[in-house]
CSV table of C-alpha atoms in Angstrom, one decimal:
chain,number,residue,atom,x,y,z
A,198,MET,CA,0.0,-0.2,-0.2
A,199,THR,CA,3.0,1.9,1.0
A,200,VAL,CA,4.1,1.3,-2.6
A,201,SER,CA,1.4,2.2,-4.7
A,202,ARG,CA,0.7,5.4,-3.1
A,203,SER,CA,4.3,6.8,-3.9
A,204,GLY,CA,3.4,6.1,-7.5
A,205,GLY,CA,7.1,5.0,-8.5
A,206,LEU,CA,7.6,1.9,-10.5
A,207,PHE,CA,11.1,1.3,-9.2
A,208,LEU,CA,9.4,0.9,-5.8
A,209,ILE,CA,7.2,-1.5,-6.8
A,210,ALA,CA,10.4,-3.5,-8.2
A,211,LEU,CA,12.6,-2.8,-5.4
A,212,LEU,CA,9.6,-4.2,-2.9
A,213,GLY,CA,8.9,-7.6,-5.3
A,214,ALA,CA,12.7,-8.0,-5.2
A,215,THR,CA,12.9,-7.9,-1.5
A,216,GLY,CA,9.5,-9.6,-0.7
A,217,ALA,CA,7.0,-8.5,1.6
A,218,THR,CA,7.1,-9.5,5.5
A,219,ALA,CA,5.0,-10.5,7.6
A,220,GLU,CA,2.4,-7.9,9.8
A,221,ALA,CA,4.3,-7.4,13.2
A,222,ALA,CA,2.2,-7.0,16.6
A,223,PRO,CA,2.8,-3.0,17.7
A,224,ILE,CA,6.0,-1.6,19.7
A,225,VAL,CA,7.5,0.8,21.4
A,226,THR,CA,11.0,1.2,20.0
A,227,GLN,CA,12.3,4.3,21.3
A,228,SER,CA,11.1,6.3,24.0
A,229,SER,CA,12.0,9.4,25.5
A,230,VAL,CA,10.8,12.5,28.7
A,231,PHE,CA,10.2,15.2,25.6
A,232,ALA,CA,9.1,17.8,28.5
A,233,ASN,CA,9.3,18.3,32.1
A,234,GLY,CA,7.2,21.7,34.0
A,235,ALA,CA,10.5,21.6,36.3
A,236,ALA,CA,12.3,24.1,33.6
A,237,VAL,CA,9.0,25.9,32.7
A,238,GLY,CA,7.6,26.4,36.4
A,239,GLY,CA,5.1,24.1,35.3
A,240,THR,CA,2.7,21.5,37.0
A,241,GLN,CA,0.5,19.0,36.1
A,242,PRO,CA,1.1,18.7,32.4
A,243,ASP,CA,-2.3,17.5,30.3
A,244,SER,CA,-3.9,18.5,27.0
A,245,ILE,CA,-1.2,18.4,24.1
A,246,THR,CA,-1.7,19.2,20.6
A,247,VAL,CA,0.7,19.2,17.7
A,248,GLY,CA,1.0,20.9,14.6
A,249,ALA,CA,2.7,23.4,12.1
A,250,GLY,CA,6.0,21.9,13.7
A,251,SER,CA,5.6,22.9,16.7
A,252,VAL,CA,3.9,20.9,20.3
A,253,TRP,CA,2.1,22.9,22.5
A,254,VAL,CA,1.6,21.5,26.3
A,255,GLU,CA,-0.7,22.6,28.9
A,256,TYR,CA,0.3,22.3,32.7
A,257,GLY,CA,-2.9,23.1,34.8
A,258,ASP,CA,-0.7,24.2,38.1
A,259,GLY,CA,-3.4,23.3,40.6
A,260,VAL,CA,-5.8,26.3,38.9
A,261,ASP,CA,-9.3,26.4,39.9
A,262,SER,CA,-11.5,24.5,37.3
A,263,THR,CA,-14.0,27.1,37.9
A,264,GLY,CA,-12.4,30.2,37.5
A,265,VAL,CA,-13.2,31.4,40.9
A,266,ILE,CA,-10.5,31.6,42.5
A,267,PRO,CA,-7.7,33.6,40.4
A,268,GLY,CA,-5.4,31.3,39.0
A,269,ASN,CA,-3.5,31.0,35.4
A,270,SER,CA,-2.1,28.2,33.4
A,271,THR,CA,0.5,27.6,31.5
A,272,ILE,CA,0.9,26.7,27.9
A,273,VAL,CA,4.6,25.7,25.9
A,274,GLN,CA,5.1,25.8,22.3
A,275,TYR,CA,8.2,23.5,21.7
A,276,ASN,CA,9.6,22.5,18.5
A,277,THR,CA,9.4,18.7,17.8
A,278,SER,CA,13.1,17.9,19.3
A,279,GLY,CA,11.8,19.7,22.9
A,280,ALA,CA,13.2,22.8,22.7
A,281,ILE,CA,11.4,26.0,24.0
A,282,LYS,CA,9.7,28.3,21.8
A,283,ARG,CA,7.3,30.7,23.2
A,284,VAL,CA,5.4,30.3,27.0
A,285,TYR,CA,2.1,31.3,27.8
A,286,SER,CA,0.1,32.7,30.4
A,287,ILE,CA,-3.8,32.0,30.0
A,288,SER,CA,-6.1,32.9,33.3
A,289,GLY,CA,-8.2,30.3,35.2
A,290,GLU,CA,-7.3,26.0,34.1
A,291,VAL,CA,-6.5,25.7,30.6
A,292,ASP,CA,-7.9,22.2,29.8
A,293,GLY,CA,-8.2,21.5,26.3
A,294,LEU,CA,-5.9,22.7,24.1
A,295,LYS,CA,-6.3,21.9,20.1
A,296,VAL,CA,-4.5,23.4,17.0
A,297,ASP,CA,-6.9,23.8,14.2
A,298,PRO,CA,-5.7,22.4,11.3
A,299,SER,CA,-7.4,24.6,8.7
A,300,THR,CA,-6.0,28.0,10.4
A,301,GLY,CA,-2.8,26.9,12.6
A,302,THR,CA,-4.6,29.0,15.5
A,303,VAL,CA,-4.3,27.5,18.9
A,304,TRP,CA,-7.3,27.1,20.8
A,305,ALA,CA,-7.2,27.0,24.8
A,306,LEU,CA,-10.5,26.2,26.8
A,307,GLN,CA,-10.4,28.4,30.1
A,308,ASN,CA,-13.0,26.7,33.1
A,309,GLN,CA,-14.5,23.5,32.5
A,310,ASP,CA,-15.8,22.6,35.2
A,311,ALA,CA,-18.0,26.9,35.3
A,312,ASN,CA,-17.3,30.3,33.8
A,313,ALA,CA,-15.8,28.8,30.9
A,314,THR,CA,-14.0,31.1,28.1
A,315,LEU,CA,-12.2,30.6,24.9
A,316,SER,CA,-8.8,32.2,24.3
A,317,LEU,CA,-7.1,31.9,20.8
A,318,ILE,CA,-3.3,31.8,20.2
A,319,ASN,CA,-1.3,32.7,17.1
A,320,PRO,CA,0.9,31.0,17.0
A,321,THR,CA,3.1,33.3,14.3
A,322,THR,CA,3.2,36.4,16.1
A,323,GLY,CA,2.4,34.7,19.9
A,324,VAL,CA,-0.5,37.4,20.0
A,325,VAL,CA,-3.3,35.7,22.9
A,326,THR,CA,-7.0,36.8,21.5
A,327,GLY,CA,-9.3,37.2,24.6
A,328,PRO,CA,-10.9,35.1,26.7
A,329,LEU,CA,-14.6,35.1,24.6
A,330,LYS,CA,-17.1,34.3,26.5
A,331,TYR,CA,-20.1,31.7,26.2
A,332,ALA,CA,-23.9,33.1,25.6
A,333,ALA,CA,-27.1,31.2,28.0
A,334,PRO,CA,-28.9,29.6,26.8
A,335,PRO,CA,-27.7,26.2,25.7
A,336,TYR,CA,-24.9,27.3,28.0
A,337,ALA,CA,-25.0,27.9,31.7
A,338,TYR,CA,-22.9,29.1,34.4
A,339,GLY,CA,-22.9,27.5,38.0
A,340,ASN,CA,-24.0,29.4,40.8
A,341,ASN,CA,-20.6,28.7,42.7
A,342,PRO,CA,-19.5,30.6,46.0
A,343,PRO,CA,-17.1,32.9,46.3
A,344,GLY,CA,-14.9,31.3,48.3
A,345,PRO,CA,-13.5,27.9,48.6
A,346,ALA,CA,-14.9,24.1,48.1
A,347,PRO,CA,-17.1,23.6,46.9
A,348,LEU,CA,-16.6,25.6,43.5
A,349,ASN,CA,-17.2,22.5,41.0
A,350,ASN,CA,-20.8,22.2,40.7
A,351,GLY,CA,-20.8,24.1,37.2
A,352,ARG,CA,-20.4,23.0,33.5
A,353,GLY,CA,-18.1,24.1,31.1
A,354,TYR,CA,-16.4,22.7,28.1
A,355,ASP,CA,-13.3,20.9,28.1
A,356,ASP,CA,-11.7,19.6,24.7
A,357,VAL,CA,-12.4,20.9,21.5
A,358,ALA,CA,-12.2,19.2,18.0
A,359,PHE,CA,-12.6,20.7,14.1
A,360,LEU,CA,-13.9,18.3,11.3
A,361,ASN,CA,-14.9,19.2,8.4
A,362,GLY,CA,-14.9,23.3,8.8
A,363,LYS,CA,-17.1,23.0,11.6
A,364,VAL,CA,-15.8,23.0,15.6
A,365,TYR,CA,-17.5,20.9,18.2
A,366,LEU,CA,-17.1,21.5,21.9
A,367,SER,CA,-17.4,18.4,25.0
A,368,TYR,CA,-19.9,19.8,26.9
A,369,THR,CA,-18.9,19.1,30.8
A,370,ASN,CA,-20.8,18.0,34.0
A,371,PRO,CA,-24.5,17.0,32.5
A,372,ALA,CA,-27.0,16.1,35.7
A,373,ASN,CA,-29.9,14.7,34.1
A,374,PRO,CA,-29.9,12.2,30.7
A,375,THR,CA,-31.6,15.4,28.8
A,376,ASP,CA,-28.4,17.5,29.5
A,377,SER,CA,-26.1,18.3,26.2
A,378,VAL,CA,-22.7,16.5,26.8
A,379,LEU,CA,-21.6,17.7,22.6
A,380,GLN,CA,-22.1,21.0,21.1
A,381,VAL,CA,-21.2,23.0,18.1
A,382,LEU,CA,-19.8,26.1,18.2
A,383,ASP,CA,-22.2,28.4,15.6
A,384,ASN,CA,-19.2,31.3,15.9
A,385,GLY,CA,-17.3,29.0,13.2
A,386,ALA,CA,-13.4,28.4,13.0
A,387,HIS,CA,-13.0,32.6,13.4
A,388,PRO,CA,-15.1,33.4,16.3
A,389,SER,CA,-15.0,36.7,18.3
A,390,GLY,CA,-17.7,38.9,20.6
A,391,THR,CA,-20.2,36.4,22.3
A,392,LEU,CA,-20.3,32.5,21.8
A,393,THR,CA,-23.2,30.7,20.9
A,394,THR,CA,-23.7,26.8,20.5
A,395,THR,CA,-25.7,23.9,19.3
A,396,SER,CA,-26.5,20.9,21.2
A,397,ILE,CA,-26.1,17.9,19.0
A,398,LEU,CA,-25.6,14.8,21.6
A,399,THR,CA,-27.5,14.3,25.4
A,400,ALA,CA,-26.1,12.5,28.1
A,401,ALA,CA,-28.8,10.0,27.3
A,402,ALA,CA,-27.2,8.7,24.2
A,403,THR,CA,-23.8,7.6,26.4
A,404,GLY,CA,-26.3,5.2,27.9
A,405,VAL,CA,-26.6,7.1,30.8
A,406,THR,CA,-30.1,6.3,32.5
A,407,SER,CA,-30.6,8.5,35.4
A,408,SER,CA,-29.6,11.5,37.0
A,409,ALA,CA,-27.4,8.9,39.1
A,410,ASN,CA,-24.6,7.9,36.4
A,411,GLU,CA,-24.2,11.0,34.4
A,412,PRO,CA,-21.1,10.7,32.6
A,413,ASP,CA,-18.0,12.8,33.5
A,414,ILE,CA,-17.4,13.6,29.8
A,415,ASP,CA,-13.5,14.7,29.3
A,416,SER,CA,-11.4,15.0,26.0
A,417,LEU,CA,-13.0,15.2,22.4
A,418,LYS,CA,-10.6,13.6,19.7
A,419,SER,CA,-11.5,13.6,15.6
A,420,THR,CA,-11.0,10.6,14.2
A,421,PRO,CA,-8.8,9.5,10.5
A,422,ASN,CA,-12.6,8.5,9.0
A,423,GLY,CA,-14.3,11.2,10.3
A,424,GLU,CA,-15.9,10.9,13.2
A,425,LEU,CA,-16.0,12.2,16.7
A,426,ALA,CA,-14.5,10.5,20.0
A,427,LEU,CA,-16.4,11.6,23.0
A,428,THR,CA,-14.3,10.9,26.1
A,429,THR,CA,-16.4,9.2,29.4
A,430,GLU,CA,-13.4,9.5,32.3
A,431,GLY,CA,-15.4,6.3,34.4
A,432,ASP,CA,-15.0,7.4,38.3
A,433,GLY,CA,-15.1,4.3,39.5
A,434,PRO,CA,-18.2,2.5,41.5
A,435,GLY,CA,-20.4,4.6,44.1
A,436,CYS,CA,-20.1,7.9,42.1
A,437,CYS,CA,-21.9,9.4,39.3
A,438,ASP,CA,-19.4,7.9,36.4
A,439,PRO,CA,-19.1,4.4,37.6
A,440,ILE,CA,-18.7,3.4,33.9
A,441,GLY,CA,-15.4,5.0,31.2
A,442,GLU,CA,-16.1,4.7,28.0
A,443,TYR,CA,-15.8,6.2,24.5
A,444,THR,CA,-18.2,7.4,21.8
A,445,LEU,CA,-17.8,7.3,18.4
A,446,ILE,CA,-20.0,9.8,16.8
A,447,ALA,CA,-20.4,9.7,12.7
A,448,HIS,CA,-22.1,12.6,10.7
A,449,PRO,CA,-22.0,14.5,13.7
A,450,GLY,CA,-25.0,17.4,14.0
A,451,ALA,CA,-26.2,15.9,10.3
A,452,PRO,CA,-30.0,13.9,10.5
A,453,ASN,CA,-28.3,11.2,9.6
A,454,GLN,CA,-25.9,10.9,12.8
A,455,THR,CA,-25.3,7.8,14.5
A,456,VAL,CA,-23.5,6.9,18.0
A,457,THR,CA,-21.4,4.0,19.4
A,458,ASN,CA,-20.8,3.4,22.5
A,459,VAL,CA,-17.8,1.3,23.5
A,460,ARG,CA,-17.2,0.6,27.3
A,461,VAL,CA,-13.6,-0.3,28.1
A,462,THR,CA,-12.9,-3.2,29.8
A,463,ASN,CA,-9.2,-4.5,31.4
A,464,ALA,CA,-10.0,-8.7,32.6
A,465,GLY,CA,-13.6,-8.0,32.5
A,466,ASN,CA,-13.7,-4.8,35.0
A,467,ASN,CA,-14.5,-1.5,34.3
A,468,VAL,CA,-11.9,0.7,33.9
A,469,GLN,CA,-11.1,3.9,35.6
A,470,GLY,CA,-9.9,7.5,34.7
A,471,ILE,CA,-10.2,7.4,31.0
A,472,ASP,CA,-8.7,10.9,30.0
A,473,ASP,CA,-8.1,10.4,26.3
A,474,VAL,CA,-8.7,8.0,23.4
A,475,ILE,CA,-6.9,8.8,19.9
A,476,PHE,CA,-7.4,6.7,16.7
A,477,PRO,CA,-4.2,6.7,14.9
A,478,GLY,CA,-5.3,6.0,11.1
A,479,ALA,CA,-1.1,5.1,10.4
A,480,THR,CA,1.2,1.9,11.5
A,481,SER,CA,3.6,3.6,13.1
A,482,GLY,CA,4.3,7.3,14.2
A,483,TRP,CA,5.4,9.5,17.2
A,484,LEU,CA,3.2,9.8,20.1
A,485,TYR,CA,3.0,12.5,22.5
A,486,VAL,CA,1.3,11.4,26.4
A,487,ALA,CA,1.6,13.8,29.4
A,488,GLU,CA,2.0,12.5,32.9
A,489,THR,CA,0.4,14.3,35.1
A,490,SER,CA,1.6,13.4,38.2
A,491,ALA,CA,5.1,12.9,37.0
A,492,ASN,CA,5.5,16.6,35.7
A,493,THR,CA,6.5,14.9,32.1
A,494,VAL,CA,5.7,14.4,28.8
A,495,ASP,CA,6.7,11.5,26.7
A,496,LYS,CA,7.2,11.3,23.3
A,497,VAL,CA,7.5,7.3,22.0
A,498,TRP,CA,7.5,5.8,18.4
A,499,LEU,CA,5.5,3.5,18.0
A,500,SER,CA,5.3,0.7,15.1
A,501,GLY,CA,3.0,-2.4,13.8
A,502,LEU,CA,-0.1,-0.8,14.4
A,503,ASP,CA,-3.7,-1.4,13.6
A,504,PRO,CA,-4.7,2.1,11.6
A,505,ASP,CA,-8.1,1.5,13.7
A,506,THR,CA,-7.4,0.0,17.4
A,507,PRO,CA,-7.7,3.0,20.2
A,508,ILE,CA,-5.0,3.9,21.9
A,509,VAL,CA,-6.3,5.0,25.6
A,510,ALA,CA,-5.0,6.7,28.3
A,511,ILE,CA,-6.0,5.1,31.5
A,512,SER,CA,-4.8,6.7,34.9
A,513,GLY,CA,-6.7,4.2,36.8
A,514,LEU,CA,-3.7,1.4,35.2
A,515,GLY,CA,-0.9,3.5,34.9
A,516,GLU,CA,-1.4,2.8,30.8
A,517,VAL,CA,-1.6,4.0,27.5
A,518,ALA,CA,-3.3,0.6,26.0
A,519,LEU,CA,-4.7,-0.5,22.7
A,520,VAL,CA,-8.4,-1.0,23.2
A,521,ASN,CA,-10.3,-3.9,21.0
A,522,PRO,CA,-12.3,-1.7,19.1
A,523,ALA,CA,-15.4,-4.3,19.1
A,524,ASP,CA,-16.1,-4.7,22.2
A,525,GLY,CA,-13.3,-2.3,24.6
A,526,HIS,CA,-11.2,-4.8,26.6
A,527,VAL,CA,-7.9,-4.3,26.6
A,528,GLU,CA,-5.6,-5.8,24.5
A,529,SER,CA,-2.3,-4.8,25.6
A,530,ALA,CA,0.3,-2.2,27.2
A,531,LEU,CA,2.2,0.1,25.4
A,532,LEU,CA,3.3,2.0,27.8
A,533,SER,CA,2.9,1.3,31.6
A,534,GLY,CA,4.1,2.5,35.2
A,535,LEU,CA,3.0,5.5,34.2
A,536,GLY,CA,2.5,9.1,36.7
A,537,SER,CA,-1.6,9.3,35.5
A,538,PRO,CA,-1.1,9.7,31.9
A,539,HIS,CA,-3.5,12.3,30.5
A,540,GLY,CA,-3.8,14.1,27.6
A,541,MET,CA,-2.1,12.4,24.1
A,542,ASP,CA,-1.4,13.4,20.4
A,543,PHE,CA,-0.5,11.2,17.4
A,544,VAL,CA,1.9,12.7,14.6
A,545,ALA,CA,1.8,9.7,12.0
A,546,ALA,CA,5.0,8.9,10.0
A,547,PRO,CA,6.5,5.9,7.8
A,548,GLU,CA,8.0,3.2,9.3
A,549,LEU,CA,11.9,3.5,9.1
A,550,SER,CA,12.1,0.0,7.0
A,551,THR,CA,10.1,2.7,4.2
A,552,TRP,CA,11.9,5.5,4.5
A,553,GLY,CA,14.8,3.1,3.7
A,554,MET,CA,13.4,1.9,0.6
A,555,LEU,CA,11.6,5.3,-0.2
A,556,LEU,CA,15.9,6.2,-0.2
A,557,LEU,CA,17.3,3.1,-2.2
A,558,GLY,CA,13.8,4.1,-4.7
A,559,PHE,CA,15.6,7.7,-5.0
A,560,ALA,CA,18.4,6.7,-5.6
A,561,GLY,CA,17.8,4.2,-7.8
A,562,LEU,CA,15.7,7.0,-9.7
A,563,GLY,CA,18.7,8.9,-9.5
A,564,PHE,CA,21.2,6.6,-11.2
A,565,ALA,CA,18.8,5.5,-14.0
A,566,ARG,CA,18.2,9.4,-15.3
A,567,HIS,CA,22.6,10.0,-14.7
A,568,ARG,CA,22.7,6.8,-16.7
A,569,ASN,CA,20.0,8.1,-19.1
A,570,ARG,CA,21.6,11.5,-19.6
A,571,ALA,CA,25.1,9.7,-19.6
A,572,THR,CA,23.8,7.6,-22.8
A,573,ALA,CA,21.8,10.3,-24.5
A,574,GLY,CA,25.4,12.1,-24.0
A,575,GLY,CA,27.3,10.0,-25.7
A,576,LEU,CA,24.9,9.4,-28.5
A,577,LEU,CA,25.2,13.0,-28.8
A,578,ARG,CA,29.3,12.6,-29.6
A,579,THR,CA,28.8,10.0,-31.5
A,580,GLY,CA,26.8,12.3,-33.6
A,581,LEU,CA,29.1,14.6,-33.9
A,582,VAL,CA,32.2,12.4,-34.7
A,583,ASP,CA,30.1,11.1,-37.5
A,584,ARG,CA,29.5,14.5,-38.8
A,585,MET,CA,33.3,15.9,-38.3
A,586,HIS,CA,34.3,12.3,-40.4
A,587,SER,CA,31.5,12.9,-43.6
A,588,ARG,CA,33.4,16.4,-44.0
A,589,ARG,CA,36.6,15.0,-43.8
A,590,GLU,CA,35.8,12.8,-46.3
A,591,ILE,CA,34.2,15.3,-48.6
A,592,ARG,CA,37.5,17.8,-48.5
């Protein structure tokens, strides 16, 4: 498949000569600490997003998630080698952080448990626009006291995803099955002024049957096959959210929208602390993982992946694992012993063997071109010599 997409006949011949190899099991061949919060005075890394040659990491810094108690989160723009390019300080707790692939703008969602706002970062100039506020309805601000906890009894937006020119937001803390958990931003990809939204999914669609088991809505991702993946954390038995799962939404907001809920289990038991889900859409690439309690971000090279098998961060197991997409059971751990894995992002890249074949292919094409030129030059020189001999004979 890789060769057919390259369109190079020489590469196809080369592959035929070398022979096909059997598909390998997913493996981790390189792993390193990409970033450490201590270097920027940040703590509790969570959201990660990659775009336009930069890796963006959000450090929550223990800030109040309702916006009631003042505080700032740290956003760091790294290059792909881990060098710091810029550091931003944004008010409130930034949880959702995402690069819009169509514009390059970085979206920072603030205060997911009440008094939510949105800030936009221009990655070229470093200018931050916002915070922009949401209107009501359908957004409802929490009725929080002006002092210490309990402060997290409101609603807000936890994550953002971009799909087919539209902007989608995961809506936290539903209290009833009819409450919205997923909305589309009416303002589109270039928001300004007051923000308004339209609900496209309720808690009932995620399997909620009463106000006693409302989902703990978390991350939101777009998948390579054009769906949205919405994460429900799963806070364990005896809590409002006993089941960790992800919900796939096809044709979001359209009349033919469909919803598939996948409960994640390990050895038959519900898992706790699902924070992020990624469908790689490729067999190999770089995975970035935030270890929140360890205050580090890991960079891992993965190969032998099934493009349609989800990679799930499960803090309750301390693992980043592959999950069977059909029944949701944990198939295998890619990374284990992690310090509360949370946000992730994945950048697809060819297998190292593919790079080798591509280089050989380009070398072969270059040799063939050089040989053709040499042959043409030889023919040209032969023609000149023949003409010179002909003139001498005439004389």
